Tab-separated table of C-alpha atoms and ligand atoms in Angstrom:
chain	number	residue	atom	x	y	z
O	27	MET	CA	19.813	-34.076	-9.401
O	28	LYS	CA	20.149	-31.031	-11.735
O	29	ILE	CA	17.835	-27.795	-11.100
O	30	ALA	CA	17.141	-24.473	-12.639
O	31	ILE	CA	16.403	-21.269	-11.087
O	32	ILE	CA	14.519	-18.364	-12.591
O	33	GLY	CA	15.350	-14.661	-11.182
O	34	GLY	CA	19.024	-14.072	-9.835
O	35	GLY	CA	17.808	-11.942	-7.203
O	36	TYR	CA	17.504	-12.151	-3.376
O	37	VAL	CA	15.496	-15.335	-3.062
O	38	GLY	CA	17.037	-16.410	-6.340
O	39	LEU	CA	20.139	-16.712	-5.574
O	40	VAL	CA	20.488	-17.659	-1.336
O	41	SER	CA	18.097	-20.603	-2.779
O	42	GLY	CA	20.338	-21.279	-5.706
O	43	ALA	CA	23.552	-21.299	-3.983
O	44	CYS	CA	22.484	-23.415	-0.638
O	45	PHE	CA	20.749	-26.109	-2.723
O	46	ALA	CA	24.352	-26.110	-4.700
O	47	GLU	CA	25.551	-26.432	-1.399
O	48	PHE	CA	23.554	-29.291	-0.781
O	49	GLY	CA	25.165	-31.092	-3.660
O	50	VAL	CA	22.855	-30.660	-6.336
O	51	SER	CA	23.544	-29.114	-9.512
O	52	VAL	CA	21.816	-25.600	-9.930
O	53	ALA	CA	21.556	-23.033	-12.609
O	54	VAL	CA	20.575	-19.434	-11.654
O	55	TYR	CA	19.129	-17.693	-14.799
O	56	GLU	CA	18.669	-13.733	-14.516
O	57	ALA	CA	17.116	-12.177	-17.153
O	58	ASP	CA	19.054	-8.721	-16.296
O	59	SER	CA	22.153	-8.650	-18.409
O	60	ALA	CA	23.962	-6.235	-16.238
O	61	LYS	CA	23.359	-8.770	-13.310
O	62	ARG	CA	24.252	-11.441	-14.809
O	63	ALA	CA	27.150	-9.798	-16.207
O	64	MET	CA	28.328	-9.401	-12.275
O	65	LEU	CA	27.203	-13.020	-11.352
O	66	LEU	CA	29.539	-14.348	-14.376
O	67	GLU	CA	32.658	-12.179	-12.683
O	68	GLY	CA	31.878	-13.174	-9.569
O	69	LYS	CA	30.396	-10.372	-8.147
O	70	ILE	CA	27.131	-10.693	-5.901
O	71	PRO	CA	24.498	-7.975	-6.939
O	72	ILE	CA	23.104	-7.534	-3.537
O	73	TYR	CA	24.312	-7.560	0.296
O	74	GLU	CA	23.803	-10.729	1.764
O	75	PRO	CA	26.381	-11.748	4.781
O	76	GLY	CA	28.075	-14.886	3.824
O	77	LEU	CA	26.670	-15.375	0.179
O	78	ASP	CA	29.630	-13.819	-2.163
O	79	ARG	CA	31.400	-16.809	-0.157
O	80	LEU	CA	28.833	-19.600	-0.523
O	81	VAL	CA	28.545	-18.323	-4.058
O	82	ALA	CA	32.359	-18.498	-5.049
O	83	ASP	CA	33.075	-22.161	-3.377
O	84	ASN	CA	29.918	-23.712	-5.562
O	85	ALA	CA	30.549	-21.604	-8.938
O	86	ALA	CA	34.469	-23.126	-8.044
O	87	ALA	CA	32.996	-27.081	-7.181
O	88	GLY	CA	31.146	-26.785	-10.923
O	89	ARG	CA	27.616	-27.122	-8.702
O	90	LEU	CA	26.266	-23.335	-9.549
O	91	GLY	CA	26.305	-21.817	-13.160
O	92	PHE	CA	24.792	-18.587	-14.356
O	93	PRO	CA	24.379	-19.562	-18.548
O	94	GLU	CA	23.648	-16.561	-20.517
O	95	ARG	CA	20.232	-18.666	-22.168
O	96	LEU	CA	17.325	-19.628	-20.480
O	97	GLY	CA	17.404	-22.710	-22.509
O	98	GLU	CA	20.778	-23.838	-21.001
O	99	ALA	CA	19.508	-23.652	-17.904
O	100	ILE	CA	16.623	-25.321	-17.930
O	101	SER	CA	18.234	-28.199	-20.270
O	102	GLU	CA	17.821	-31.670	-17.916
O	103	ALA	CA	16.721	-29.868	-15.101
O	104	GLU	CA	14.169	-31.653	-13.171
O	105	ALA	CA	12.630	-28.640	-11.269
O	106	ILE	CA	12.536	-25.551	-12.346
O	107	PHE	CA	12.092	-22.372	-9.552
O	108	ILE	CA	10.703	-19.327	-10.210
O	109	ALA	CA	12.152	-17.085	-8.177
O	110	VAL	CA	11.138	-13.774	-9.636
O	111	GLY	CA	9.398	-10.787	-8.234
O	112	THR	CA	5.851	-10.044	-7.131
O	113	PRO	CA	5.356	-6.258	-6.348
O	114	ALA	CA	2.354	-4.783	-5.539
O	115	ARG	CA	0.766	-3.650	-8.368
O	116	ARG	CA	0.449	0.073	-8.651
O	117	GLY	CA	-3.079	1.403	-8.181
O	118	ASP	CA	-4.737	-1.767	-6.415
O	119	GLY	CA	-2.084	-3.353	-4.187
O	120	HIS	CA	-2.973	-7.135	-5.743
O	121	ALA	CA	0.554	-9.231	-6.123
O	122	ASP	CA	1.603	-8.194	-10.400
O	123	LEU	CA	2.685	-11.472	-11.636
O	124	THR	CA	3.500	-10.135	-15.032
O	125	TYR	CA	7.317	-11.767	-14.431
O	126	VAL	CA	6.283	-15.083	-13.070
O	127	PHE	CA	4.131	-15.419	-15.807
O	128	ALA	CA	6.217	-13.875	-18.429
O	129	ALA	CA	9.022	-16.831	-16.981
O	130	VAL	CA	6.564	-19.551	-17.041
O	131	GLU	CA	5.688	-18.827	-20.545
O	132	GLN	CA	9.809	-18.170	-21.589
O	133	VAL	CA	10.424	-21.600	-19.743
O	134	VAL	CA	7.556	-23.702	-20.891
O	135	THR	CA	7.713	-22.894	-24.751
O	136	GLN	CA	11.649	-23.613	-24.650
O	137	LEU	CA	11.086	-27.394	-22.313
O	138	ASP	CA	12.188	-30.043	-24.099
O	139	HIS	CA	11.882	-32.917	-21.288
O	140	PRO	CA	8.912	-32.939	-18.470
O	141	ALA	CA	9.475	-31.158	-15.647
O	142	VAL	CA	8.574	-29.785	-12.358
O	143	ILE	CA	7.823	-26.015	-12.528
O	144	VAL	CA	8.187	-24.787	-8.646
O	145	THR	CA	6.891	-21.369	-7.047
O	146	LYS	CA	9.538	-19.732	-5.150
O	147	SER	CA	8.107	-15.977	-5.244
O	148	THR	CA	5.351	-15.114	-3.418
O	149	VAL	CA	2.115	-15.899	-5.429
O	150	PRO	CA	-1.569	-15.458	-4.671
O	151	VAL	CA	-3.358	-18.275	-4.480
O	152	GLY	CA	-5.045	-20.184	-7.341
O	153	THR	CA	-1.453	-18.782	-8.916
O	154	GLY	CA	-0.306	-22.392	-9.586
O	155	GLN	CA	-3.503	-23.886	-10.810
O	156	LYS	CA	-3.148	-21.020	-13.512
O	157	ILE	CA	0.375	-22.106	-14.093
O	158	ALA	CA	-0.973	-25.759	-14.765
O	159	GLU	CA	-3.459	-24.401	-17.284
O	160	LEU	CA	-1.168	-22.031	-19.081
O	161	ALA	CA	1.607	-25.090	-19.347
O	162	ARG	CA	-0.917	-28.097	-20.141
O	163	ARG	CA	-2.195	-25.187	-23.110
O	164	LEU	CA	1.511	-24.309	-24.203
O	165	ARG	CA	2.652	-28.056	-24.312
O	166	PRO	CA	-0.200	-30.317	-24.298
O	167	ASP	CA	2.649	-32.711	-25.763
O	168	LEU	CA	5.067	-32.520	-22.531
O	169	GLU	CA	4.149	-33.394	-18.582
O	170	ILE	CA	4.919	-30.717	-16.507
O	171	ASP	CA	3.536	-30.346	-12.856
O	172	VAL	CA	3.494	-27.515	-10.541
O	173	ALA	CA	4.557	-26.984	-7.025
O	174	SER	CA	4.144	-24.273	-4.728
O	175	ASN	CA	7.298	-24.015	-2.489
O	176	PRO	CA	7.150	-20.468	-0.320
O	177	GLU	CA	10.422	-18.898	0.837
O	178	PHE	CA	10.678	-18.256	4.428
O	179	LEU	CA	14.213	-16.515	4.620
O	180	ARG	CA	14.878	-13.333	6.132
O	181	GLU	CA	17.179	-10.701	4.117
O	182	GLY	CA	20.392	-10.509	6.519
O	183	SER	CA	20.427	-14.167	7.425
O	184	ALA	CA	19.035	-15.415	4.595
O	185	ILE	CA	21.900	-18.265	4.298
O	186	PRO	CA	21.196	-20.030	7.626
O	187	ASP	CA	17.329	-19.635	7.442
O	188	PHE	CA	17.652	-21.721	4.097
O	189	MET	CA	19.972	-24.293	5.260
O	190	ARG	CA	18.105	-24.964	8.851
O	191	PRO	CA	14.437	-23.308	8.105
O	192	ASP	CA	11.927	-24.061	11.046
O	193	ARG	CA	9.897	-25.864	8.525
O	194	VAL	CA	9.601	-26.372	4.372
O	195	VAL	CA	6.479	-26.349	3.015
O	196	VAL	CA	5.809	-27.883	-0.495
O	197	GLY	CA	2.340	-27.557	-2.164
O	198	ALA	CA	1.718	-30.288	-4.908
O	199	ASP	CA	-0.796	-32.271	-6.442
O	200	SER	CA	1.075	-34.714	-8.122
O	201	GLU	CA	3.164	-37.620	-6.815
O	202	ARG	CA	6.050	-36.790	-9.016
O	203	ALA	CA	5.980	-33.459	-7.693
O	204	ARG	CA	6.555	-34.154	-4.522
O	205	GLU	CA	9.210	-36.990	-4.778
O	206	VAL	CA	11.258	-34.936	-6.323
O	207	LEU	CA	11.295	-31.888	-3.683
O	208	ARG	CA	11.583	-34.683	-1.550
O	209	ARG	CA	14.648	-35.429	-3.126
O	210	LEU	CA	15.912	-31.849	-3.383
O	211	TYR	CA	14.893	-31.151	0.108
O	212	ARG	CA	16.546	-34.569	1.597
O	213	PRO	CA	19.659	-33.036	3.537
O	214	LEU	CA	17.013	-31.008	5.486
O	215	TYR	CA	14.693	-33.916	6.348
O	216	LEU	CA	18.033	-35.728	7.304
O	217	ILE	CA	18.613	-32.767	9.946
O	218	GLU	CA	14.467	-33.768	11.094
O	219	THR	CA	13.400	-30.178	9.731
O	220	PRO	CA	9.437	-30.813	9.442
O	221	ILE	CA	8.670	-31.178	5.607
O	222	VAL	CA	4.946	-29.820	5.256
O	223	PHE	CA	3.037	-31.359	2.121
O	224	THR	CA	-0.573	-29.805	1.087
O	225	GLY	CA	-1.933	-28.878	-1.817
O	226	LEU	CA	-0.933	-26.145	-3.951
O	227	GLU	CA	-3.400	-23.411	-2.778
O	228	THR	CA	-3.107	-24.210	0.995
O	229	ALA	CA	0.878	-23.902	0.392
O	230	GLU	CA	0.009	-20.797	-1.295
O	231	LEU	CA	-2.216	-19.465	1.637
O	232	ILE	CA	0.403	-20.665	4.160
O	233	LYS	CA	3.155	-17.961	2.618
O	234	TYR	CA	0.544	-14.580	3.169
O	235	ALA	CA	-0.914	-16.390	6.704
O	236	ALA	CA	2.815	-16.285	7.839
O	237	ASN	CA	4.164	-12.853	6.913
O	238	GLY	CA	0.492	-11.571	7.516
O	239	PHE	CA	0.477	-13.082	11.095
O	240	LEU	CA	4.041	-11.419	12.089
O	241	ALA	CA	2.993	-8.393	10.119
O	242	MET	CA	0.188	-7.980	12.625
O	243	LYS	CA	2.694	-8.884	15.571
O	244	ILE	CA	4.551	-6.391	15.139
O	245	THR	CA	1.694	-3.573	14.964
O	246	PHE	CA	0.140	-5.086	17.913
O	247	ILE	CA	3.369	-4.440	19.886
O	248	ASN	CA	3.412	-0.915	18.041
O	249	GLU	CA	0.156	0.575	19.197
O	250	MET	CA	0.881	-0.784	22.465
O	251	ALA	CA	4.131	1.743	22.748
O	252	ASP	CA	1.902	4.064	21.664
O	253	LEU	CA	-0.542	3.182	24.890
O	254	CYS	CA	3.204	2.592	26.886
O	255	GLU	CA	3.886	6.735	26.063
O	256	SER	CA	0.367	7.937	26.749
O	257	VAL	CA	0.090	6.047	30.044
O	258	GLY	CA	3.707	5.862	31.350
O	259	ALA	CA	4.661	2.492	31.232
O	260	ASP	CA	7.655	0.982	28.761
O	261	VAL	CA	6.952	-0.948	25.990
O	262	ASN	CA	10.396	-2.791	26.376
O	263	ASP	CA	9.244	-4.550	29.507
O	264	VAL	CA	5.465	-5.013	28.449
O	265	ALA	CA	7.234	-7.255	25.367
O	266	ARG	CA	9.586	-9.048	27.376
O	267	GLY	CA	6.640	-9.539	29.776
O	268	ILE	CA	3.768	-11.032	27.593
O	269	GLY	CA	6.325	-12.536	24.960
O	270	LEU	CA	7.933	-14.912	27.852
O	271	ASP	CA	4.131	-16.667	27.574
O	272	GLY	CA	4.797	-19.429	25.350
O	273	ARG	CA	1.641	-19.223	23.861
O	274	ILE	CA	2.772	-16.045	22.942
O	275	GLY	CA	6.695	-15.837	21.949
O	276	ARG	CA	9.315	-13.494	22.183
O	277	LYS	CA	10.261	-12.729	18.636
O	278	PHE	CA	8.590	-9.675	16.363
O	279	LEU	CA	7.840	-7.975	19.540
O	280	HIS	CA	10.349	-4.889	18.897
O	281	ALA	CA	8.445	-1.634	18.703
O	282	GLY	CA	9.983	0.345	16.320
O	283	PRO	CA	8.802	3.132	12.821
O	284	GLY	CA	6.572	0.114	11.176
O	285	PHE	CA	7.763	-3.112	9.210
O	286	GLY	CA	9.229	-2.042	6.191
O	287	GLY	CA	10.878	-4.495	3.354
O	288	SER	CA	10.467	-6.053	0.140
O	289	CYS	CA	7.704	-9.121	1.723
O	290	PHE	CA	5.599	-7.743	4.805
O	291	PRO	CA	4.200	-4.535	2.964
O	292	LYS	CA	2.971	-6.192	-0.229
O	293	ASP	CA	2.298	-9.530	0.820
O	294	THR	CA	0.195	-7.874	3.830
O	295	LEU	CA	-1.824	-6.029	0.698
O	296	ALA	CA	-2.115	-8.850	-1.222
O	297	LEU	CA	-3.243	-10.854	1.466
O	298	MET	CA	-5.841	-8.298	1.997
O	299	ARG	CA	-7.174	-8.332	-1.575
O	300	ILE	CA	-6.996	-11.773	-1.818
O	301	SER	CA	-9.438	-12.016	0.987
O	302	GLU	CA	-11.711	-9.443	-0.348
O	303	GLU	CA	-12.149	-11.180	-3.757
O	304	ALA	CA	-12.525	-13.745	-1.968
O	305	GLY	CA	-15.405	-12.849	-0.267
O	306	ALA	CA	-13.845	-13.362	3.108
O	307	PRO	CA	-12.119	-9.551	3.985
O	308	SER	CA	-9.523	-9.842	6.770
O	309	ARG	CA	-10.711	-7.246	9.116
O	310	LEU	CA	-7.403	-7.324	11.104
O	311	ILE	CA	-5.414	-7.408	7.683
O	312	GLN	CA	-7.063	-4.490	6.574
O	313	SER	CA	-6.787	-2.433	10.042
O	314	VAL	CA	-2.616	-3.569	10.161
O	315	VAL	CA	-2.006	-1.880	6.456
O	316	ALA	CA	-3.576	1.155	7.419
O	317	ILE	CA	-1.675	1.429	11.439
O	318	ASN	CA	1.651	0.473	9.866
O	319	ASP	CA	1.276	3.148	6.576
O	320	ARG	CA	-0.064	6.179	9.287
O	321	ARG	CA	2.906	5.146	11.474
O	322	LYS	CA	5.243	5.413	8.576
O	323	SER	CA	4.331	8.905	7.591
O	324	ALA	CA	4.071	10.280	11.340
O	325	LEU	CA	7.321	9.339	11.643
O	326	ALA	CA	9.227	13.124	10.658
O	327	GLY	CA	6.288	14.519	12.955
O	328	ARG	CA	7.149	12.465	15.557
O	329	VAL	CA	11.023	13.834	14.819
O	330	ALA	CA	9.569	17.287	14.749
O	331	GLU	CA	8.082	16.865	17.722
O	332	ALA	CA	11.637	16.489	19.713
O	333	PHE	CA	12.798	19.513	18.662
O	334	GLY	CA	9.814	21.496	19.926
O	335	GLY	CA	7.711	20.851	17.178
O	336	ASP	CA	9.999	22.858	14.265
O	337	VAL	CA	12.882	21.178	12.482
O	338	ALA	CA	13.429	24.282	9.907
O	339	GLY	CA	17.159	25.237	9.539
O	340	LYS	CA	18.080	22.169	12.205
O	341	LYS	CA	20.812	19.776	10.653
O	342	ILE	CA	19.886	16.200	11.515
O	343	ALA	CA	22.174	13.391	11.205
O	344	VAL	CA	19.705	9.843	10.274
O	345	LEU	CA	21.862	6.708	11.330
O	346	GLY	CA	20.669	3.916	9.480
O	347	LEU	CA	18.466	3.895	6.061
O	348	SER	CA	18.245	0.580	4.975
O	349	PHE	CA	14.885	-1.393	6.325
O	350	LYS	CA	16.598	-3.583	9.144
O	351	PRO	CA	20.345	-4.388	9.577
O	352	GLU	CA	22.529	-6.593	7.436
O	353	THR	CA	20.689	-5.540	4.193
O	354	ASP	CA	21.623	-2.927	1.467
O	355	ASP	CA	17.341	-3.321	0.766
O	356	MET	CA	15.572	0.077	0.958
O	357	ARG	CA	12.441	-1.103	-0.133
O	358	GLU	CA	10.041	0.407	1.602
O	359	ALA	CA	12.278	1.328	4.442
O	360	PRO	CA	10.767	3.763	7.142
O	361	SER	CA	13.756	5.906	6.220
O	362	LEU	CA	12.229	7.106	2.875
O	363	PRO	CA	9.233	8.553	4.542
O	364	LEU	CA	10.665	10.209	7.582
O	365	VAL	CA	13.756	11.723	5.463
O	366	GLU	CA	11.332	13.161	2.999
O	367	GLY	CA	9.468	14.275	5.472
O	368	LEU	CA	12.478	15.839	7.300
O	369	VAL	CA	13.703	17.647	4.102
O	370	ARG	CA	10.080	18.890	3.368
O	371	ALA	CA	10.436	20.538	6.903
O	372	GLY	CA	13.283	22.357	6.070
O	373	ALA	CA	15.663	20.132	8.019
O	374	LEU	CA	19.542	19.531	6.531
O	375	VAL	CA	19.560	15.774	6.713
O	376	VAL	CA	22.599	13.941	6.768
O	377	ALA	CA	22.896	10.346	6.678
O	378	PHE	CA	25.014	7.279	7.091
O	379	ASP	CA	24.485	3.997	6.569
O	380	PRO	CA	26.978	0.868	6.814
O	381	VAL	CA	25.893	-0.697	3.227
O	382	ALA	CA	22.775	0.961	1.722
O	383	MET	CA	23.414	4.662	0.758
O	384	ASP	CA	24.141	3.687	-2.638
O	385	VAL	CA	21.086	1.946	-2.417
O	386	ALA	CA	19.353	4.857	-1.049
O	387	ARG	CA	20.947	7.912	-3.103
O	388	PRO	CA	18.210	7.793	-5.963
O	389	LEU	CA	15.508	6.767	-3.522
O	390	LEU	CA	16.299	10.164	-1.480
O	391	PRO	CA	15.778	13.898	-2.124
O	392	ALA	CA	18.908	15.128	-3.549
O	393	ALA	CA	19.202	17.698	-0.802
O	394	VAL	CA	20.672	15.027	1.774
O	395	THR	CA	23.970	14.651	2.378
O	396	TYR	CA	26.318	11.534	3.477
O	397	ALA	CA	28.561	10.933	5.628
O	398	PRO	CA	31.167	8.282	5.355
O	399	ASP	CA	30.781	6.835	8.945
O	400	ALA	CA	27.902	7.669	11.998
O	401	LEU	CA	30.108	10.119	13.994
O	402	THR	CA	31.041	12.013	11.466
O	403	ALA	CA	27.376	12.631	10.681
O	404	ALA	CA	26.843	13.295	13.850
O	405	THR	CA	29.561	16.262	14.173
O	406	GLY	CA	28.029	19.253	14.771
O	407	ALA	CA	24.056	18.301	14.243
O	408	ASP	CA	21.213	19.897	16.358
O	409	GLY	CA	19.902	16.106	16.449
O	410	ALA	CA	20.202	12.762	15.978
O	411	VAL	CA	17.574	10.065	14.385
O	412	LEU	CA	18.322	6.358	14.746
O	413	VAL	CA	16.303	4.388	12.143
O	414	THR	CA	18.075	0.838	11.545
O	415	GLU	CA	19.469	-0.521	14.563
O	416	TRP	CA	22.975	-1.858	12.837
O	417	ASN	CA	24.973	-3.628	15.818
O	418	GLU	CA	28.143	-0.720	15.037
O	419	PHE	CA	25.145	1.656	16.444
O	420	ARG	CA	25.054	0.235	19.317
O	421	SER	CA	28.058	0.744	21.127
O	422	LEU	CA	28.075	5.046	19.958
O	423	GLY	CA	25.250	6.400	22.670
O	424	PRO	CA	28.070	8.961	24.260
O	425	GLN	CA	30.127	9.259	21.742
O	426	LEU	CA	27.627	11.584	19.982
O	427	ALA	CA	27.584	13.471	23.094
O	428	GLY	CA	31.412	14.763	22.228
O	429	VAL	CA	30.346	15.426	18.606
O	430	MET	CA	27.155	16.906	17.802
O	431	ARG	CA	26.010	20.625	18.855
O	432	GLY	CA	22.151	19.868	19.776
O	433	ARG	CA	21.247	17.366	22.448
O	434	VAL	CA	18.275	15.757	20.392
O	435	LEU	CA	18.275	12.029	19.974
O	436	VAL	CA	15.224	10.239	18.559
O	437	ASP	CA	15.810	6.541	19.015
O	438	LEU	CA	13.292	4.727	16.418
O	439	ARG	CA	14.642	1.161	17.890
O	440	ASN	CA	15.085	1.426	21.523
O	441	VAL	CA	18.831	0.649	20.978
O	442	PHE	CA	19.901	3.354	23.713
O	443	ASP	CA	19.909	3.049	27.266
O	444	PRO	CA	17.512	6.273	28.246
O	445	VAL	CA	18.877	6.693	31.723
O	446	ALA	CA	22.676	6.336	30.197
O	447	MET	CA	21.446	8.766	27.652
O	448	LYS	CA	19.570	11.563	29.486
O	449	ALA	CA	22.972	11.266	32.252
O	450	ALA	CA	25.366	12.253	29.011
O	451	GLY	CA	22.988	15.847	29.138
O	452	PHE	CA	20.340	14.457	26.156
O	453	ALA	CA	16.911	14.859	25.131
O	454	TYR	CA	15.999	11.244	24.265
O	455	SER	CA	13.225	9.826	22.872
O	456	GLY	CA	12.480	6.226	22.115
O	457	ILE	CA	9.291	4.360	20.845
O	458	GLY	CA	7.022	3.354	23.858
O	459	ARG	CA	9.272	4.396	27.028
O	460	LYS	CA	8.976	7.049	29.333
O	461	HIS	CA	11.031	9.911	28.445
Q	15	NAD	N1	13.590	-10.900	-0.501
Q	15	NAD	C1	13.063	-11.946	0.811
Q	15	NAD	O1	13.319	-11.665	1.610
Q	15	NAD	C2	11.913	-12.573	0.232
Q	15	NAD	C3	11.778	-13.809	1.639
Q	15	NAD	C4	10.872	-14.678	0.849
Q	15	NAD	C5	9.971	-14.353	-0.296
Q	15	NAD	N2	10.385	-13.421	-1.286
Q	15	NAD	C6	9.324	-13.387	-2.503
Q	15	NAD	O2	10.321	-14.483	-3.554
Q	15	NAD	C7	9.932	-13.268	-4.435
Q	15	NAD	C8	11.694	-13.047	-5.598
Q	15	NAD	O3	12.081	-11.786	-4.395
Q	15	NAD	P1	12.845	-11.173	-4.389
Q	15	NAD	O4	13.671	-10.286	-3.280
Q	15	NAD	O5	14.230	-12.427	-4.750
Q	15	NAD	O6	13.436	-10.248	-5.885
Q	15	NAD	P2	14.421	-9.797	-6.448
Q	15	NAD	O7	13.569	-8.586	-7.371
Q	15	NAD	O8	15.167	-9.473	-5.773
Q	15	NAD	O9	14.926	-10.567	-7.705
Q	15	NAD	C9	14.002	-11.109	-8.582
Q	15	NAD	C10	15.025	-10.885	-10.036
Q	15	NAD	O10	14.330	-11.956	-10.947
Q	15	NAD	C11	14.753	-11.277	-12.379
Q	15	NAD	N3	13.711	-11.943	-13.129
Q	15	NAD	C12	12.841	-10.979	-13.277
Q	15	NAD	N4	12.140	-11.809	-14.586
Q	15	NAD	C13	12.965	-12.921	-15.030
Q	15	NAD	C14	12.572	-13.636	-16.021
Q	15	NAD	N5	12.074	-13.597	-16.841
Q	15	NAD	N6	13.917	-14.392	-16.342
Q	15	NAD	C15	14.633	-14.581	-15.341
Q	15	NAD	N7	15.427	-13.725	-14.277
Q	15	NAD	C16	14.132	-12.694	-14.197
Q	15	NAD	C17	15.239	-9.940	-11.995
Q	15	NAD	O11	15.911	-9.176	-12.672
Q	15	NAD	C18	15.723	-9.919	-10.509
Q	15	NAD	O12	16.898	-9.499	-10.370
Q	15	NAD	C19	8.904	-12.865	-4.751
Q	15	NAD	O13	7.732	-12.950	-4.750
Q	15	NAD	C20	9.290	-12.406	-3.227
Q	15	NAD	O14	7.639	-12.007	-2.497
Q	15	NAD	C21	10.977	-12.315	-0.879
């Protein structure tokens, strides 16, 4: 079986390499010539654990290729996956489908055989039908089916997520599309992964509903953290106490600086717009978006409070920049408004991140300096802020006392033990914990 994937970003590259690992012949077409050149040289433009090895192995086995021309990539492909970006449109928050429709148009005009076009990109409800109309209009001579196969992988654990997903969702209105996708996902079916077949619109909505729900869960525990701070309770214990209830579940109950990343912010915004336009506005999602925005823009103020209200002239070490560990993705990272706010308030920020500094540098104020490791960043600092919970920071706690000048420690991920940190002389503040 041969398939093509249009877009060699996080989702396209991971799905392409994983489908190749299933034994399928995969051509990933990436429009950006610089990225394509890297891929051809065996270099991976993004950081994702294990991806370099998986790509190299499958390329060497002849199952994964990066053709220079789209026509070559889609030649003889039974399924063509669209995995291009769908960022929030400037101004109104709708998902911007420019890349999706451009990719579909390029594909259908060059296609010379019947095929199934599958959206892996997260697209608003109704997009699949619009793609089908476009394909019918441009190529009335060809049988082109459309399916929706939303992706649920998480950056940082994308390969295990793809190889052992909780479920696969396939939305399709034709038996041929269902049959092609059933065959493609057979290796997962054999390990008893539930494959949920639905109509196109339902599959499209499942993706937004899943991300909306998870964003809501994070926002809920963040609000509980604020309440904990006011009443002297501990949010970690609240999360454990409610999370052990099987109806609630323990995941996505980590209080923190507010959600970021390439998906939740844009998908909650898009879901808000989709529901408003459909005449069934989601008040819950509207609140999630507003609460999270407010939380992230208040981060610099929270840190200033730990310094007694003023950070002007203070040297502050910022530990972690990416929106979560094990990725260099900086999209909507809480570190962005935090660092910008601190610099605006006159702080001297020294930042360190194990992998995201190159991506972060052009996004952060020019005044920020960067250190080669966490302890160097903290050396001589008046205070430190832990923003991303990279594993290597977990054991740092008491070592920080040996190198820092001041003793302010703001832990936005509740990584450190407050008792140990206070014993080490720190003015420690976590999220939703008694200080
Ligand atoms: N990143 C995630 O964790 C994740 C998880 C699930 C779903 N998604 C969804 O998957 C989609 C892709 O996300 P991503 O993070 O991989 O985006 P990305 O920006 O990393 O990658 C998209 C790639 O597509 C390329 N591209 C754009 N137009 C093209 C065209 N016409 N032909 C060939 N290549 C083209 C771009 O150059 C880019 O490299 C989005 O809709 C996103 O919401 C992302």
